[in-house]
Coordinates of C-alpha atoms and ligand atoms in Angstrom, one line a residue:
Chain A
X1 CA 9.5 47.6 87.7
X2 CA 6.8 49.1 85.7
X3 CA 4.7 45.9 85.6
X4 CA 4.9 45.7 89.2
X5 CA 3.7 49.4 89.7
X6 CA 1.0 48.7 87.2
X7 CA -0.3 45.8 89.4
X8 CA 0.2 48.0 92.4
X9 CA -2.0 50.8 90.5
X10 CA -4.7 48.2 89.7
X11 CA -4.8 46.7 93.3
X12 CA -6.0 50.3 94.6
X13 CA -7.7 51.7 91.6
X14 CA -10.0 48.7 91.1
X15 CA -11.1 49.0 94.7
X16 CA -13.3 51.7 93.9
X17 CA -14.8 52.4 97.4
X18 CA -11.4 52.7 99.1
X19 CA -9.6 54.6 96.1
X20 CA -12.6 57.2 96.3
X21 CA -12.2 57.5 100.1
X22 CA -8.4 57.8 99.7
X23 CA -8.5 60.3 97.1
X24 CA -11.4 62.3 98.8
X25 CA -9.7 62.4 102.1
X26 CA -6.6 64.0 100.5
X27 CA -8.7 66.4 98.2
X28 CA -10.7 67.7 101.1
X29 CA -7.7 68.1 103.3
X30 CA -5.7 70.1 100.5
X31 CA -8.9 72.0 99.7
X32 CA -9.4 73.2 103.3
X33 CA -5.6 74.1 103.7
X34 CA -5.2 75.9 100.3
X35 CA -8.6 77.6 100.8
X36 CA -7.5 78.9 104.3
X37 CA -4.1 79.9 103.5
X38 CA -5.1 81.7 100.4
X39 CA -7.7 83.7 102.4
X40 CA -5.1 84.6 104.7
X41 CA -2.8 85.6 102.0
X42 CA -5.4 87.5 100.4
X43 CA -5.9 89.6 103.6
X44 CA -2.3 89.9 104.1
X45 CA -1.6 91.3 100.5
X46 CA -4.5 93.7 101.0
X47 CA -3.5 94.7 104.4
X48 CA -0.4 96.1 102.8
X49 CA -2.1 97.4 99.8
X50 CA -1.4 101.1 100.7
X51 CA 2.4 100.4 101.0
X52 CA 2.6 98.8 97.5
X53 CA 0.4 101.4 96.0
X54 CA 2.6 104.2 97.0
X55 CA 5.7 102.4 96.2
X56 CA 8.3 104.2 98.2
X57 CA 11.6 102.5 99.0
X58 CA 11.7 103.6 102.7
X59 CA 9.2 104.5 105.1
X60 CA 9.9 106.8 108.2
X61 CA 7.2 106.3 110.8
X62 CA 6.7 106.4 114.6
X63 CA 8.0 103.1 116.3
X64 CA 4.6 102.3 117.7
X65 CA 3.0 102.0 114.1
X66 CA 1.9 98.3 113.5
X67 CA -0.2 98.7 110.2
X68 CA -0.2 101.0 107.5
X69 CA -3.6 102.1 108.2
X70 CA -2.9 103.3 111.8
X71 CA -0.5 105.8 111.4
X72 CA 0.8 107.9 114.1
X73 CA 1.5 111.7 113.0
X74 CA 5.0 113.0 113.5
X75 CA 6.1 116.5 113.6
X76 CA 7.7 118.5 110.6
X77 CA 10.9 118.7 112.3
X78 CA 11.5 114.9 111.4
X79 CA 11.0 115.6 107.8
X80 CA 13.8 118.3 108.1
X81 CA 15.9 116.0 109.7
X82 CA 15.5 113.0 107.4
X83 CA 16.0 115.6 104.2
X84 CA 19.2 116.6 105.7
X85 CA 20.9 113.0 106.1
X86 CA 23.6 112.6 103.6
X87 CA 22.3 109.2 102.0
X88 CA 18.9 110.7 101.3
X89 CA 18.0 111.7 97.6
X90 CA 14.7 113.2 98.6
X91 CA 12.1 112.7 101.2
X92 CA 8.4 113.7 101.1
X93 CA 5.5 113.5 103.5
X94 CA 2.4 111.6 102.9
X95 CA -1.1 112.1 104.7
X96 CA -3.3 109.0 105.3
X97 CA -6.2 109.3 107.3
X98 CA -10.0 108.4 107.5
X99 CA -12.9 110.6 106.9
X100 CA -16.5 110.7 106.2
X101 CA -17.9 111.9 102.8
X102 CA -21.3 113.3 102.8
X103 CA -22.8 112.4 99.4
X104 CA -25.4 114.1 97.1
X105 CA -28.2 112.5 98.7
X106 CA -27.2 113.1 102.1
X107 CA -25.8 109.9 103.2
X108 CA -22.3 109.4 104.7
X109 CA -19.7 107.1 103.4
X110 CA -16.4 106.4 105.2
X111 CA -13.3 106.9 103.1
X112 CA -9.5 106.9 103.0
X113 CA -7.9 110.1 102.2
X114 CA -4.5 110.0 100.9
X115 CA -2.6 113.4 101.0
X116 CA 0.3 113.5 98.3
X117 CA 3.2 116.0 98.7
X118 CA 2.2 119.1 96.8
X119 CA 5.5 119.6 95.0
X120 CA 6.3 116.1 93.8
X121 CA 2.8 114.2 94.2
X122 CA 5.0 111.2 95.1
X123 CA 3.1 108.2 95.6
X124 CA 0.6 109.0 93.0
X125 CA -1.7 106.5 91.5
X126 CA -2.3 105.5 87.8
X127 CA -4.7 107.8 86.2
X128 CA -7.6 106.2 84.4
X129 CA -9.5 109.5 83.3
X130 CA -8.3 113.0 83.9
X131 CA -4.8 114.5 84.5
X132 CA -3.0 114.2 87.8
X133 CA -2.3 117.8 87.6
X134 CA -5.8 118.7 88.0
X135 CA -5.6 117.5 91.6
X136 CA -4.2 120.9 92.1
X137 CA -7.2 122.6 91.0
X138 CA -10.1 124.1 93.3
X139 CA -11.3 121.2 95.7
X140 CA -9.6 118.6 93.6
X141 CA -9.8 115.1 94.5
X142 CA -9.0 111.9 92.6
X143 CA -11.2 108.6 93.3
X144 CA -9.8 105.3 93.0
X145 CA -11.9 102.9 90.9
X146 CA -11.3 99.9 92.9
X147 CA -13.8 97.4 94.2
X148 CA -15.1 100.0 96.7
X149 CA -15.8 102.5 94.1
X150 CA -19.3 101.9 93.9
X151 CA -19.7 102.9 97.6
X152 CA -19.4 106.4 96.9
X153 CA -21.8 106.1 93.8
X154 CA -19.3 105.5 91.3
X155 CA -18.5 109.3 90.7
X156 CA -17.6 110.6 87.3
X157 CA -15.2 113.6 87.0
X158 CA -17.1 116.7 87.9
X159 CA -19.0 115.0 90.7
X160 CA -19.1 116.7 94.0
X161 CA -19.4 115.8 97.7
X162 CA -18.8 117.4 100.9
X163 CA -16.1 116.5 103.3
X164 CA -16.6 118.2 106.7
X165 CA -18.4 120.9 105.3
X166 CA -15.8 121.6 102.6
X167 CA -16.7 121.0 99.1
X168 CA -14.8 118.1 97.2
X169 CA -14.7 117.7 93.6
X170 CA -13.6 114.5 91.5
X171 CA -11.2 115.9 89.1
X172 CA -9.9 112.3 87.9
X173 CA -10.2 108.8 88.1
X174 CA -7.3 106.5 89.1
X175 CA -6.8 102.9 89.5
X176 CA -4.1 101.0 92.0
X177 CA -2.4 98.0 91.9
X178 CA -3.7 96.4 95.1
X179 CA -7.2 96.7 96.8
X180 CA -7.3 97.6 100.5
X181 CA -8.7 95.2 103.3
X182 CA -11.0 97.8 105.0
X183 CA -13.7 97.9 102.5
X184 CA -13.8 101.6 102.2
X185 CA -13.1 103.8 99.1
X186 CA -10.0 105.8 98.6
X187 CA -9.6 109.4 97.5
X188 CA -6.4 111.2 96.6
X189 CA -5.8 115.0 97.0
X190 CA -2.7 116.9 98.0
X191 CA -1.0 116.9 101.2
X192 CA -2.0 120.5 102.1
X193 CA -5.7 120.1 101.1
X194 CA -5.9 117.0 103.1
X195 CA -4.8 119.1 106.3
X196 CA -7.0 121.8 105.3
X197 CA -10.0 119.6 105.0
X198 CA -9.5 117.1 107.8
X199 CA -9.3 117.8 111.4
X200 CA -5.7 117.4 112.8
X201 CA -3.8 116.8 115.9
X202 CA -0.7 118.9 116.7
X203 CA 1.4 116.8 114.3
X204 CA 0.5 116.1 110.4
X205 CA 2.9 113.8 108.8
X206 CA 1.6 110.3 108.8
X207 CA 4.7 108.9 107.0
X208 CA 7.9 110.2 105.4
X209 CA 8.6 108.4 102.1
X210 CA 12.3 108.5 101.5
X211 CA 14.3 107.6 98.3
X212 CA 17.8 106.7 99.2
X213 CA 20.8 107.7 96.9
X214 CA 21.4 104.2 96.5
X215 CA 20.5 100.9 98.4
X216 CA 23.8 100.9 100.3
X217 CA 22.7 104.0 102.0
X218 CA 19.7 102.6 103.9
X219 CA 21.4 101.1 106.7
X220 CA 22.9 104.6 107.7
X221 CA 19.4 106.3 107.1
X222 CA 17.9 103.6 109.5
X223 CA 20.5 104.3 112.1
X224 CA 20.1 108.0 112.0
X225 CA 16.4 107.8 112.0
X226 CA 16.4 105.5 114.9
X227 CA 18.7 108.0 116.9
X228 CA 15.9 110.6 116.3
X229 CA 13.5 108.1 117.9
X230 CA 11.7 107.0 114.8
X231 CA 12.0 104.1 112.7
X232 CA 12.7 103.8 108.9
X233 CA 11.6 100.5 107.4
X234 CA 12.2 99.4 103.7
X235 CA 9.3 98.5 101.7
X236 CA 9.5 94.6 102.4
X237 CA 10.3 95.3 105.9
X238 CA 7.1 97.3 106.5
X239 CA 4.8 94.7 104.6
X240 CA 6.6 92.1 106.8
X241 CA 6.0 93.9 109.8
X242 CA 2.2 94.4 108.8
X243 CA 1.9 90.8 107.9
X244 CA 3.3 89.7 111.2
X245 CA 0.9 91.9 113.0
X246 CA -2.0 90.0 111.4
X247 CA -0.3 86.6 111.9
X248 CA 0.7 87.1 115.5
X249 CA -1.4 90.0 117.1
X250 CA -5.0 89.4 115.8
X251 CA -5.6 85.8 116.4
X252 CA -6.0 85.1 112.6
X253 CA -2.8 83.4 112.6
X254 CA -3.9 81.1 115.3
X255 CA -7.0 80.2 113.6
X256 CA -5.3 79.7 110.4
X257 CA -2.9 77.2 112.4
X258 CA -5.6 75.5 113.9
X259 CA -7.4 75.0 110.2
X260 CA -4.3 73.7 109.2
X261 CA -3.9 71.3 111.7
X262 CA -7.6 70.2 111.5
X263 CA -7.2 69.7 107.7
X264 CA -4.0 67.5 108.5
X265 CA -6.0 65.5 110.8
X266 CA -8.9 64.9 108.5
X267 CA -6.7 63.9 105.7
X268 CA -4.5 61.7 107.8
X269 CA -7.6 60.2 109.6
X270 CA -9.6 59.5 106.3
X271 CA -6.8 58.7 104.0
X272 CA -4.4 57.1 106.3
X273 CA -6.9 54.8 107.9
X274 CA -8.3 54.0 104.7
X275 CA -4.8 53.1 103.2
X276 CA -4.0 51.2 106.2
X277 CA -7.3 49.1 106.0
X278 CA -6.3 48.6 102.3
X279 CA -3.0 47.1 103.0
X280 CA -4.5 45.1 105.9
X281 CA -7.1 43.6 103.6
X282 CA -4.4 42.8 101.1
X283 CA -1.8 41.6 103.6
X284 CA -1.9 37.9 103.0
X285 CA -1.6 38.4 99.4
X286 CA 1.4 40.5 99.9
X287 CA 2.4 37.5 101.9
X288 CA 1.9 35.3 99.1
X289 CA 3.7 37.5 96.6
X290 CA 6.7 37.4 99.0
X291 CA 6.6 33.5 98.9
X292 CA 6.4 33.8 95.1
X293 CA 9.5 35.8 95.1
X294 CA 8.9 39.5 95.3
X295 CA 11.6 41.2 97.3
X296 CA 10.8 43.4 100.2
X297 CA 12.3 46.4 98.2
X298 CA 9.5 45.7 95.5
X299 CA 7.0 45.5 98.1
X300 CA 7.9 48.8 99.5
X301 CA 8.2 50.3 95.9
X302 CA 4.5 49.2 95.5
X303 CA 3.3 50.8 98.8
X304 CA 5.0 53.9 98.1
X305 CA 3.8 54.3 94.6
X306 CA 0.1 53.6 95.8
X307 CA 0.4 56.2 98.5
X308 CA 2.1 58.7 96.0
X309 CA -0.4 58.0 93.3
X310 CA -3.5 58.9 95.7
X311 CA -1.7 61.8 97.2
X312 CA -0.9 63.5 94.1
X313 CA -4.4 62.8 92.7
X314 CA -6.0 64.2 95.7
X315 CA -3.5 67.1 95.6
X316 CA -4.2 67.9 92.0
X317 CA -8.1 67.7 92.6
X318 CA -7.8 69.6 95.9
X319 CA -5.8 72.5 94.6
X320 CA -7.8 72.4 91.3
X321 CA -11.1 72.7 93.3
X322 CA -9.8 75.3 95.2
X323 CA -8.6 77.5 92.3
X324 CA -12.3 76.9 90.7
X325 CA -14.0 78.0 94.1
X326 CA -11.9 81.2 94.2
X327 CA -12.3 81.9 90.6
X328 CA -16.1 81.7 91.1
X329 CA -16.2 83.5 94.2
X330 CA -14.1 86.4 92.6
X331 CA -16.3 86.6 89.4
X332 CA -19.4 87.2 91.8
X333 CA -17.7 89.2 94.6
X334 CA -15.0 91.6 93.2
X335 CA -14.1 92.1 96.9
X336 CA -13.2 88.6 97.6
X337 CA -9.7 88.6 99.0
X338 CA -7.9 85.3 98.4
X339 CA -4.6 84.4 96.5
X340 CA -3.2 81.0 95.9
X341 CA 0.5 81.7 96.5
X342 CA 3.3 79.3 95.8
X343 CA 4.0 79.3 99.4
X344 CA 0.3 78.0 99.8
X345 CA 0.9 75.3 97.3
X346 CA 3.9 74.1 98.6
X347 CA 2.6 74.1 102.3
X348 CA -0.3 71.9 101.2
X349 CA 2.1 69.4 99.2
X350 CA 4.4 69.3 102.4
X351 CA 1.1 68.3 104.4
X352 CA 0.1 65.5 101.6
X353 CA 3.6 64.3 101.6
X354 CA 3.7 64.1 105.5
X355 CA 0.2 62.2 105.4
X356 CA 1.4 59.9 102.6
X357 CA 4.7 59.3 104.4
X358 CA 3.0 58.6 107.8
X359 CA 0.4 56.2 105.9
X360 CA 3.1 54.4 103.9
X361 CA 5.2 54.0 107.1
X362 CA 2.8 52.3 109.0
X363 CA 1.8 50.1 105.8
X364 CA 5.4 49.2 105.1
X365 CA 6.2 48.2 108.4
X366 CA 3.1 45.9 108.5
X367 CA 3.8 44.3 105.2
X368 CA 7.7 43.9 105.9
X369 CA 6.8 41.9 109.1
X370 CA 4.6 39.4 107.7
X371 CA 6.4 35.9 107.0
X372 CA 5.5 34.0 104.0
X373 CA 5.5 31.1 106.2
X374 CA 2.5 32.3 108.2
X375 CA 0.7 32.8 105.0
X376 CA 1.6 29.6 103.8
X377 CA 0.7 27.8 106.9
X378 CA -3.0 29.5 106.6
Chain B
X1 CA 13.5 6.8 89.7
X2 CA 14.8 10.3 88.5
X3 CA 17.7 12.5 89.5
X4 CA 17.7 14.0 93.0
X5 CA 15.6 17.3 93.0
X6 CA 15.8 18.3 96.4
X7 CA 18.1 16.9 99.3
X8 CA 17.2 17.8 103.0
X9 CA 19.7 17.1 105.5
X10 CA 19.0 17.3 109.2
X11 CA 16.4 19.9 108.9
X12 CA 15.6 21.1 112.5
X13 CA 13.3 24.0 113.6
X14 CA 12.0 24.9 116.9
X15 CA 9.5 27.8 118.0
X16 CA 9.2 29.9 121.2
X17 CA 11.5 29.9 124.1
X18 CA 11.6 28.4 127.5
X19 CA 8.4 26.8 128.6
X20 CA 6.7 27.4 125.3
X21 CA 9.4 26.1 123.2
X22 CA 8.2 23.5 120.7
X23 CA 10.4 21.6 118.3
X24 CA 8.2 21.5 115.0
X25 CA 10.7 19.6 112.8
X26 CA 13.6 17.5 114.4
X27 CA 16.4 16.2 112.4
X28 CA 14.5 15.6 109.0
X29 CA 16.5 14.3 106.1
X30 CA 15.1 12.8 102.7
X31 CA 15.4 13.1 99.0
X32 CA 12.9 14.0 96.6
X33 CA 13.4 13.2 92.9
X34 CA 12.6 14.8 89.5
X35 CA 9.5 13.2 87.9
X36 CA 7.9 12.2 91.1
X37 CA 4.8 13.5 93.0
X38 CA 5.8 13.1 96.8
X39 CA 2.9 13.4 99.3
X40 CA 3.7 14.5 102.9
X41 CA 1.0 13.1 105.5
X42 CA 0.9 13.0 109.2
X43 CA -1.2 14.3 112.2
X44 CA -1.9 18.1 112.7
X45 CA 1.0 19.7 114.4
X46 CA 3.5 17.2 113.2
X47 CA 5.5 19.8 111.3
X48 CA 4.6 19.1 107.8
X49 CA 4.2 22.8 106.7
X50 CA 7.2 23.8 108.7
X51 CA 9.4 21.1 107.0
X52 CA 8.0 22.2 103.5
X53 CA 8.6 25.7 104.0
X54 CA 12.1 25.2 104.9
X55 CA 12.6 23.0 101.7
X56 CA 10.9 25.7 99.6
X57 CA 13.1 28.6 100.9
X58 CA 10.4 30.6 102.9
X59 CA 11.5 29.4 106.5
X60 CA 15.1 29.4 107.7
X61 CA 16.0 26.1 109.6
X62 CA 17.7 26.5 112.8
X63 CA 20.1 23.7 111.6
X64 CA 20.3 21.5 108.7
X65 CA 20.8 21.9 104.8
X66 CA 18.6 22.1 101.8
X67 CA 20.3 21.4 98.7
X68 CA 18.7 22.0 95.4
X69 CA 20.8 21.0 92.3
X70 CA 23.7 21.1 94.4
X71 CA 23.1 24.6 95.9
X72 CA 22.6 25.2 99.4
X73 CA 19.5 27.4 99.2
X74 CA 20.0 28.8 102.9
X75 CA 23.4 29.9 102.1
X76 CA 22.0 32.5 99.7
X77 CA 21.2 36.0 100.5
X78 CA 17.7 37.2 100.9
X79 CA 17.4 38.6 97.6
X80 CA 19.1 35.8 95.8
X81 CA 16.8 33.4 97.7
X82 CA 13.7 35.4 96.5
X83 CA 15.0 35.2 93.1
X84 CA 15.6 31.7 93.2
X85 CA 11.8 31.1 94.5
X86 CA 10.9 33.2 91.7
X87 CA 12.3 31.1 89.2
X88 CA 12.5 27.6 90.5
X89 CA 9.5 27.1 93.0
X90 CA 5.9 27.3 92.3
X91 CA 3.4 27.6 95.5
X92 CA 0.0 26.7 95.7
X93 CA -1.7 27.7 98.9
X94 CA -4.4 26.3 100.8
X95 CA -6.4 29.5 100.8
X96 CA -5.4 30.3 97.1
X97 CA -4.5 33.8 97.8
X98 CA -5.5 35.3 94.5
X99 CA -6.0 39.0 94.5
X100 CA -9.9 39.9 94.1
X101 CA -9.1 43.1 92.3
X102 CA -7.4 41.8 89.5
X103 CA -8.5 39.8 86.7
X104 CA -7.8 36.0 86.7
X105 CA -5.3 36.6 83.9
X106 CA -3.6 39.2 85.7
X107 CA -3.3 36.9 88.9
X108 CA -1.7 34.2 86.9
X109 CA 0.7 36.7 85.4
X110 CA 2.2 38.0 88.5
X111 CA 5.3 35.8 88.6
X112 CA 6.1 37.0 85.0
X113 CA 5.4 40.4 86.0
X114 CA 7.8 40.1 88.9
X115 CA 10.5 38.6 86.7
X116 CA 10.2 41.9 84.7
X117 CA 8.7 40.2 81.7
X118 CA 7.0 42.6 79.4
X119 CA 3.3 43.1 80.4
X120 CA 1.6 42.1 77.3
X121 CA 3.7 39.0 76.9
X122 CA 3.1 38.0 80.6
X123 CA -0.6 38.4 79.9
X124 CA -0.6 36.2 76.7
X125 CA 1.3 33.5 78.7
X126 CA -1.0 33.8 81.5
X127 CA -4.0 33.0 79.0
X128 CA -1.9 29.9 77.8
X129 CA -1.6 28.7 81.3
X130 CA -5.3 29.4 82.0
X131 CA -6.2 27.3 78.9
X132 CA -3.9 24.6 80.4
X133 CA -5.9 24.4 83.5
X134 CA -9.2 24.5 81.5
X135 CA -10.2 28.1 82.4
X136 CA -9.0 30.0 79.4
X137 CA -12.6 31.4 79.0
X138 CA -12.6 32.9 82.7
X139 CA -9.3 35.1 82.0
X140 CA -11.0 38.4 82.0
X141 CA -13.2 38.2 85.2
X142 CA -12.2 38.5 88.8
X143 CA -11.3 35.2 90.5
X144 CA -13.9 35.6 93.3
X145 CA -16.5 34.8 90.5
X146 CA -14.9 31.5 90.1
X147 CA -15.8 28.3 92.1
X148 CA -13.2 27.0 94.9
X149 CA -12.0 24.4 92.3
X150 CA -11.5 26.8 89.6
X151 CA -9.7 29.2 91.9
X152 CA -7.4 26.6 92.9
X153 CA -6.5 25.8 89.2
X154 CA -5.9 29.6 88.8
X155 CA -3.5 29.2 91.8
X156 CA -1.9 26.2 90.0
X157 CA -1.6 28.1 86.7
X158 CA 0.0 31.1 88.8
X159 CA 2.5 28.6 90.3
X160 CA 3.3 26.9 86.8
X161 CA 3.6 30.0 84.7
X162 CA 7.3 30.5 85.8
X163 CA 8.0 27.1 84.6
X164 CA 9.4 26.0 88.0
X165 CA 10.9 22.6 88.4
X166 CA 9.7 22.1 92.0
X167 CA 6.0 22.7 92.9
X168 CA 5.1 22.9 96.6
X169 CA 1.3 22.5 97.6
X170 CA 0.0 22.8 101.2
X171 CA -3.4 21.2 101.5
X172 CA -4.5 22.0 97.9
X173 CA -7.9 20.4 98.3
X174 CA -8.6 21.2 102.0
X175 CA -10.9 24.1 100.9
X176 CA -12.6 21.9 97.9
X177 CA -15.1 19.2 98.2
X178 CA -13.9 15.7 97.7
X179 CA -14.6 15.2 94.1
X180 CA -13.1 18.5 93.1
X181 CA -10.0 17.9 95.1
X182 CA -9.7 14.6 93.2
X183 CA -10.1 16.1 90.0
X184 CA -7.5 18.7 90.7
X185 CA -4.8 16.4 91.9
X186 CA -5.6 14.1 88.9
X187 CA -5.2 17.0 86.7
X188 CA -1.8 18.0 88.3
X189 CA -0.7 14.2 88.0
X190 CA -1.4 14.0 84.4
X191 CA -0.7 17.5 83.0
X192 CA 1.7 19.3 85.2
X193 CA 4.1 16.4 86.4
X194 CA 6.8 15.8 84.1
X195 CA 10.3 14.2 84.0
X196 CA 12.0 17.4 85.1
X197 CA 9.4 18.5 87.9
X198 CA 9.4 17.4 91.4
X199 CA 6.0 17.8 93.1
X200 CA 5.6 18.0 96.9
X201 CA 2.1 18.0 98.1
X202 CA 0.8 18.1 101.9
X203 CA -2.4 16.6 102.4
X204 CA -4.9 15.0 104.9
X205 CA -7.0 13.6 102.1
X206 CA -6.8 9.9 101.8
X207 CA -8.8 9.9 98.5
X208 CA -6.0 11.6 96.5
X209 CA -3.2 9.1 97.8
X210 CA -3.6 7.2 94.7
X211 CA -2.0 9.9 92.6
X212 CA 1.2 9.8 94.8
X213 CA 4.4 8.0 93.9
X214 CA 5.7 7.9 97.5
X215 CA 4.0 8.9 100.8
X216 CA 6.2 10.3 103.6
X217 CA 4.6 10.3 107.1
X218 CA 5.7 12.7 109.7
X219 CA 5.0 12.5 113.4
X220 CA 6.1 14.7 116.2
X221 CA 8.5 16.4 114.0
X222 CA 10.3 13.4 112.4
X223 CA 9.9 11.4 109.4
X224 CA 8.6 8.0 110.5
X225 CA 8.0 6.1 107.2
X226 CA 8.1 6.5 103.5
X227 CA 5.8 4.4 101.5
X228 CA 5.0 3.7 97.7
X229 CA 1.9 5.5 96.6
X230 CA -0.6 4.4 94.1
X231 CA 1.5 5.8 91.2
X232 CA 4.7 4.2 91.8
X233 CA 6.7 3.6 88.8
X234 CA 4.1 4.9 86.4
X235 CA 5.4 6.8 83.4
X236 CA 4.0 10.2 82.6
X237 CA 3.9 13.1 80.2
X238 CA 3.1 16.8 81.2
X239 CA 3.6 20.3 80.5
Ligands
ATP1 N1 5.0 30.5 113.8 C1 5.0 29.4 114.9 N2 5.0 29.9 116.2 C2 5.0 29.0 117.3 N3 4.6 27.7 116.8 C3 4.7 27.3 115.6 C4 4.7 28.2 114.6 N4 4.6 27.5 113.4 C5 4.5 26.3 113.9 N5 4.4 26.1 115.0 C6 4.2 24.9 115.9 O1 5.0 24.1 115.2 C7 4.3 22.6 115.1 C8 4.4 22.2 113.6 O2 3.4 23.0 112.9 P1 3.1 22.7 111.4 O3 2.1 23.9 111.2 O4 4.4 22.5 110.7 O5 2.4 21.5 111.5 P2 1.5 20.7 110.3 O6 1.9 19.2 110.4 O7 1.7 21.5 109.2 O8 -0.1 20.8 110.9 P3 -1.5 21.0 110.1 O9 -1.9 19.6 109.5 O10 -2.2 21.2 111.2 O11 -1.3 22.0 109.2 C9 3.0 22.9 115.6 O12 3.0 22.4 117.1 C10 2.9 24.3 115.7 O13 2.0 24.8 116.8
MG2 MG1 0.3 22.5 107.8

């Protein structure tokens, strides 16, 4: 069989023009698809950055909340209620809100302010410089050195700003595991200072972060919170809810779907058609092979091998190209949000397999139909 | 005359249905012998190709049998018949049907490759057969760079490489000019025919009749006569 596949390979690879067109078609389709889905995956992962960075197991929020950035304040009574639930080990509030920072040169910059529970500092970031305890100091704020850090002038410890006419002083630098989507810098302070510096509505708690006694307690906590008119989501469920919001309620998902369909059509029309033309061109020769004594099974094996070889080559080139592009883009723009996930790769592979499947199905049908007698007749 | 190589019994084949039905071959019986070159002639549409296709195992007859070495080839399953053709029958087509993207040697090696022979061994053997047809020096170029006569010799090498004992050629000289055609058939007569082998050739080309042992004439799907050819009773040596 190896020799037969070798013939199959030579028939295809020696036809430089077609082989190139075939591989390019697949490469291009895979590139488009992986690029799009990776961008989207990047956006999705960033949209949940806060959820990952804070790291709580269960989040209690208003039922109308769709993304972590748009919290809806809850009254303090909810916090007391949650704390009194039997399965709750501890529950703390967190503040999350936007504000404007007035920098030394008088310009303004939008920022996200995270207010950590004063007693526990739960949800604290990993410190790079300074001590987390300094956050309690006068006007203490901690700046996150993510890709947005430069927008507030890359402040060092001791730098000062104004937030709503209050003085704010950088007492530490922190890093977070995940960058946000919205392109604004993040500052951490205590919950009480956040309330003090920022104008508030009647209610002040953005989220209640809950640590259950055990995972088994979560359903009961969720039920109790629901009875109180709020929702309690596990970290993963919250991330999923945010992702679903971007996928289904923003048009990004639809666009992505369209791009996927387009890359599929591009791949199929370039490579599928080229493959079919290639088969048609060699059809009589395949008929001659049949006469000589090649079985239908062997002919099908040749075609599947050709389709498979082209597809995998194109797939490898496409994903490689995409990875290189993203790598270059990242090196130039730290902000660039794209991640190639296993899901993306599998999806693209699935698409390639479908393209190869459709192309070879038509090719196989055609080749099985030729009668060696007709070839012999000329 | 040698042993019987092929016995056709009552071969019949029709195409189409109703109004368009054509009886292409009607109740044809004959024997072909080892060591002979049997020509099949007759007007266009008389059923020559249809008949030879049934005999060589690529077209199933509506009725009748083809016995080769006592085996009823149309009683075999599809795969068994393909295997039979691969090992026992060599085909030479009017249009050569060589793959332009393979080298001449690779084209010739194909039957051995299908037989699962080792690649290197098959190519060595292909070069040997190219030498036999006088094209050893052309082994590594694609067949499209060869002249028509050379391509037909490549096709003959491909038909011979599996050492088949039956060789079928349909209009092998139709794409060639007169002298080239004569030379090729002369070559087949001299070098390819041997005591074991039976060669069946369909042709319109009267200039090559001199190479035939017998000439079978078909008209309207029937065999109307069998004549002695120019080479009747001539002894021969070959590969
Ligand atoms: N696949 C087919 N479908 C319909 N009719 C066919 C088919 N093959 C052959 N025929 C008919 O059968 C008859 C015999 O055809 P065949 O090709 O065997 O003739 P031939 O003697 O080889 O002719 P030629 O010298 O032109 O090659 C013709 O009338 C032809 O039209
Ligand atoms: Mg014919």
